[in-house]
């Protein structure tokens, strides 16, 4: 009867299989890193590879699985750190209720725009096709870019307004400082001004009174 040792493949065969398995795993890591970095950056669902509206449990589980797969300590791929950071950012955004609500709204708007442009309804068979999914993805990119541009314009306007307000506050502060300094300087010279006035009055009172000249009456 053959032993288990006899049934095992030769050592060189096992080594070859290990090498092939390691290469396959590394290929999977490289492919996932490429997918993440090629995904649209403003769509956290796309970065994680999730459908819109995925439950929170799916977000956590998939993030954990993918983060272990592409972790920079577990692959030699030089782009792994960038992909890992982007994956982490996407997970953080989807776990933020406010950010996720805005993203869901944008994706829903994109779907509605596609149906409106093509005069489809929610019951139209076209909305169940791969072509619709492609158009939806493209429109989602368009809507998210528009929203981001709007957000940046609003932020720029807000920063400009805050800058004007800050300059106004700085000017008011400078005016108050000048006024306070003037009052302090005036108070600091108070005794000196009083002394000067007293000396002036003293000198004035010590002068002899000048006699008024009598006007001569004309003769004749």
Short mmCIF file of C-alpha atoms in Angstrom, two decimals:
data_model
loop_
_atom_site.label_atom_id
_atom_site.label_comp_id
_atom_site.label_asym_id
_atom_site.label_seq_id
_atom_site.Cartn_x
_atom_site.Cartn_y
_atom_site.Cartn_z
CA UNK A 1 0.00 0.00 0.00
CA UNK A 2 1.45 3.36 -1.05
CA UNK A 3 2.09 5.89 1.70
CA UNK A 4 0.92 9.49 1.63
CA UNK A 5 4.51 10.52 1.10
CA UNK A 6 4.68 8.40 -2.01
CA UNK A 7 1.48 10.02 -3.36
CA UNK A 8 2.80 13.59 -2.92
CA UNK A 9 4.21 15.30 -6.03
CA UNK A 10 7.99 15.67 -6.29
CA UNK A 11 9.59 18.63 -4.53
CA UNK A 12 10.43 20.43 -7.77
CA UNK A 13 6.83 20.08 -8.91
CA UNK A 14 5.54 21.52 -5.63
CA UNK A 15 7.95 24.42 -5.97
CA UNK A 16 6.70 25.11 -9.49
CA UNK A 17 3.09 25.03 -8.31
CA UNK A 18 3.91 27.41 -5.46
CA UNK A 19 5.55 29.77 -7.92
CA UNK A 20 2.54 29.67 -10.23
CA UNK A 21 0.16 30.28 -7.33
CA UNK A 22 2.26 33.20 -6.09
CA UNK A 23 2.34 34.68 -9.59
CA UNK A 24 -1.43 34.32 -9.89
CA UNK A 25 -1.96 36.11 -6.58
CA UNK A 26 0.42 38.86 -7.63
CA UNK A 27 -1.45 39.20 -10.91
CA UNK A 28 -4.73 39.55 -8.99
CA UNK A 29 -3.17 42.28 -6.86
CA UNK A 30 -1.85 44.15 -9.89
CA UNK A 31 -5.21 43.89 -11.64
CA UNK A 32 -7.06 45.24 -8.61
CA UNK A 33 -4.58 48.10 -8.19
CA UNK A 34 -5.06 49.04 -11.86
CA UNK A 35 -8.85 48.85 -11.50
CA UNK A 36 -8.87 51.13 -8.45
CA UNK A 37 -6.56 53.71 -10.02
CA UNK A 38 -8.57 53.72 -13.26
CA UNK A 39 -11.91 54.11 -11.47
CA UNK A 40 -13.53 57.56 -11.49
CA UNK A 41 -12.16 59.33 -8.44
CA UNK A 42 -15.34 61.18 -7.51
CA UNK A 43 -17.39 57.97 -7.35
CA UNK A 44 -16.53 56.05 -4.18
CA UNK A 45 -18.78 53.17 -5.22
CA UNK A 46 -16.78 52.71 -8.42
CA UNK A 47 -13.47 52.72 -6.54
CA UNK A 48 -14.67 49.97 -4.19
CA UNK A 49 -16.37 48.10 -7.03
CA UNK A 50 -19.83 48.37 -5.47
CA UNK A 51 -23.25 49.07 -6.91
CA UNK A 52 -24.92 52.32 -5.72
CA UNK A 53 -26.98 51.83 -2.60
CA UNK A 54 -24.91 48.92 -1.26
CA UNK A 55 -25.51 48.30 2.47
CA UNK A 56 -22.97 49.41 5.03
CA UNK A 57 -22.02 45.81 5.84
CA UNK A 58 -21.01 45.22 2.20
CA UNK A 59 -18.91 48.37 2.24
CA UNK A 60 -17.01 47.25 5.34
CA UNK A 61 -16.52 43.66 4.18
CA UNK A 62 -15.40 44.53 0.67
CA UNK A 63 -13.07 47.24 1.91
CA UNK A 64 -11.43 44.81 4.34
CA UNK A 65 -10.99 42.19 1.61
CA UNK A 66 -9.54 44.59 -0.95
CA UNK A 67 -7.33 46.47 1.52
CA UNK A 68 -5.71 43.17 2.55
CA UNK A 69 -5.24 42.23 -1.11
CA UNK A 70 -3.46 45.43 -2.22
CA UNK A 71 -1.80 46.46 1.03
CA UNK A 72 1.63 47.97 0.22
CA UNK A 73 3.27 45.55 2.67
CA UNK A 74 1.90 42.58 0.73
CA UNK A 75 2.84 43.52 -2.83
CA UNK A 76 5.84 44.90 -4.66
CA UNK A 77 3.68 46.96 -7.01
CA UNK A 78 4.98 50.57 -6.76
CA UNK A 79 1.45 51.95 -7.29
CA UNK A 80 0.02 50.02 -4.34
CA UNK A 81 0.31 52.96 -1.87
CA UNK A 82 -1.70 55.26 -4.15
CA UNK A 83 -4.36 52.61 -4.73
CA UNK A 84 -4.54 51.82 -1.01
CA UNK A 85 -4.97 55.51 -0.11
CA UNK A 86 -7.69 55.92 -2.72
CA UNK A 87 -9.48 52.80 -1.48
CA UNK A 88 -9.35 54.06 2.11
CA UNK A 89 -10.69 57.48 1.07
CA UNK A 90 -13.59 55.87 -0.81
CA UNK A 91 -14.51 53.76 2.21
CA UNK A 92 -14.38 56.81 4.48
CA UNK A 93 -16.64 58.77 2.14
CA UNK A 94 -19.23 56.00 1.95
CA UNK A 95 -19.25 55.64 5.73
CA UNK A 96 -19.99 59.35 6.03
CA UNK A 97 -23.78 59.69 5.86
CA UNK A 98 -23.78 63.22 4.46
CA UNK A 99 -21.23 62.52 1.73
CA UNK A 100 -22.92 59.25 0.79
CA UNK A 101 -26.33 60.93 0.57
CA UNK A 102 -24.92 63.54 -1.84
CA UNK A 103 -23.30 60.81 -3.94
CA UNK A 104 -26.51 58.75 -4.04
CA UNK A 105 -28.44 61.86 -5.09
CA UNK A 106 -26.01 62.59 -7.92
CA UNK A 107 -26.20 59.01 -9.20
CA UNK A 108 -30.01 59.10 -9.06
CA UNK A 109 -29.99 62.43 -10.96
CA UNK A 110 -27.78 60.86 -13.63
CA UNK A 111 -30.19 57.95 -14.05
CA UNK A 112 -33.13 60.32 -14.38
CA UNK A 113 -31.28 62.42 -16.98
CA UNK A 114 -30.55 59.36 -19.11
CA UNK A 115 -34.21 58.30 -19.05
CA UNK A 116 -35.39 61.84 -19.79
CA UNK A 117 -33.00 62.29 -22.70
CA UNK A 118 -34.16 59.00 -24.23
CA UNK A 119 -37.83 59.43 -23.23
CA UNK A 120 -37.78 56.23 -21.20
CA UNK A 121 -39.72 55.41 -18.05
CA UNK A 122 -38.74 53.27 -15.09
CA UNK A 123 -40.68 50.42 -16.72
CA UNK A 124 -39.00 50.71 -20.12
CA UNK A 125 -37.16 47.51 -21.10
CA UNK A 126 -34.17 49.60 -22.23
CA UNK A 127 -33.39 50.42 -18.59
CA UNK A 128 -32.56 46.74 -18.00
CA UNK A 129 -29.82 46.56 -20.63
CA UNK A 130 -26.04 46.82 -20.47
CA UNK A 131 -26.23 49.84 -22.79
CA UNK A 132 -28.34 51.68 -20.23
CA UNK A 133 -25.79 50.86 -17.50
CA UNK A 134 -23.03 52.28 -19.70
CA UNK A 135 -24.97 55.46 -20.39
CA UNK A 136 -25.82 55.76 -16.72
CA UNK A 137 -22.15 55.46 -15.75
CA UNK A 138 -21.17 58.11 -18.30
CA UNK A 139 -23.89 60.47 -17.12
CA UNK A 140 -22.88 59.88 -13.50
CA UNK A 141 -19.37 61.06 -14.33
CA UNK A 142 -20.84 64.16 -15.99
CA UNK A 143 -23.09 64.99 -13.03
CA UNK A 144 -20.36 64.42 -10.44
CA UNK A 145 -17.93 66.66 -12.34
CA UNK A 146 -20.57 69.41 -12.55
CA UNK A 147 -21.29 69.09 -8.83
CA UNK A 148 -17.59 69.26 -8.01
CA UNK A 149 -17.09 72.34 -10.18
CA UNK A 150 -20.08 73.99 -8.49
CA UNK A 151 -18.70 73.10 -5.08
CA UNK A 152 -15.32 74.61 -5.94
CA UNK A 153 -16.91 77.82 -7.25
CA UNK A 154 -18.93 78.13 -4.07
CA UNK A 155 -15.84 77.48 -1.97
CA UNK A 156 -13.86 80.07 -3.93
CA UNK A 157 -16.66 82.64 -3.51
CA UNK A 158 -16.87 81.82 0.18
CA UNK A 159 -13.12 82.20 0.59
CA UNK A 160 -13.21 85.53 -1.24
CA UNK A 161 -16.05 86.72 0.96
CA UNK A 162 -14.21 85.52 4.05
CA UNK A 163 -11.12 87.31 2.78
CA UNK A 164 -13.03 90.57 2.37
CA UNK A 165 -14.57 90.15 5.80
CA UNK A 166 -11.15 89.40 7.28
CA UNK A 167 -9.64 92.50 5.67
CA UNK A 168 -12.52 94.57 7.00
CA UNK A 169 -11.98 93.20 10.50
CA UNK A 170 -8.24 93.82 10.22
CA UNK A 171 -8.85 97.43 9.17
CA UNK A 172 -11.28 97.99 12.04
CA UNK A 173 -8.78 96.46 14.45
CA UNK A 174 -6.01 98.69 13.13
CA UNK A 175 -8.22 101.76 13.52
CA UNK A 176 -9.05 100.81 17.10
CA UNK A 177 -5.35 100.30 17.84
CA UNK A 178 -4.48 103.71 16.41
CA UNK A 179 -7.25 105.37 18.39
CA UNK A 180 -6.18 103.62 21.59
CA UNK A 181 -2.55 104.60 20.99
CA UNK A 182 -3.56 108.21 20.39
CA UNK A 183 -5.54 108.25 23.64
CA UNK A 184 -2.63 106.69 25.53
CA UNK A 185 -0.18 109.22 24.08
CA UNK A 186 -2.54 112.08 24.92
CA UNK A 187 -2.89 110.85 28.50
CA UNK A 188 0.88 110.30 28.82
CA UNK A 189 1.56 113.97 27.93
CA UNK A 190 -1.23 115.34 30.12
CA UNK A 191 1.04 116.47 33.00
CA UNK A 192 3.48 118.00 30.55
CA UNK A 193 0.72 119.96 28.86
CA UNK A 194 -0.60 121.17 32.24
CA UNK A 195 2.88 122.27 33.31
CA UNK A 196 3.40 124.09 30.03
CA UNK A 197 0.09 125.90 30.46
CA UNK A 198 0.93 126.90 34.05
CA UNK A 199 4.33 128.22 33.00
CA UNK A 200 2.69 130.16 30.24
CA UNK A 201 0.15 131.67 32.63
CA UNK A 202 2.83 132.44 35.21
CA UNK A 203 4.98 134.26 32.69
CA UNK A 204 2.04 136.16 31.43
CA UNK A 205 1.02 137.39 34.91
CA UNK A 206 4.58 138.58 35.76
CA UNK A 207 4.82 141.01 32.86
CA UNK A 208 4.34 144.78 33.77
CA UNK A 209 1.22 146.31 32.39
CA UNK A 210 1.88 148.65 29.53
CA UNK A 211 0.55 152.17 29.93
CA UNK A 212 -1.83 153.25 27.34
CA UNK A 213 -0.63 156.24 25.34
CA UNK A 214 -2.90 159.25 25.51
CA UNK A 215 -4.08 160.45 22.20
CA UNK A 216 -3.05 164.06 21.46
CA UNK A 217 -5.82 166.41 20.62
CA UNK A 218 -5.26 168.36 17.44
CA UNK A 219 -4.55 172.17 17.91
CA UNK A 220 -6.87 174.65 16.46
#
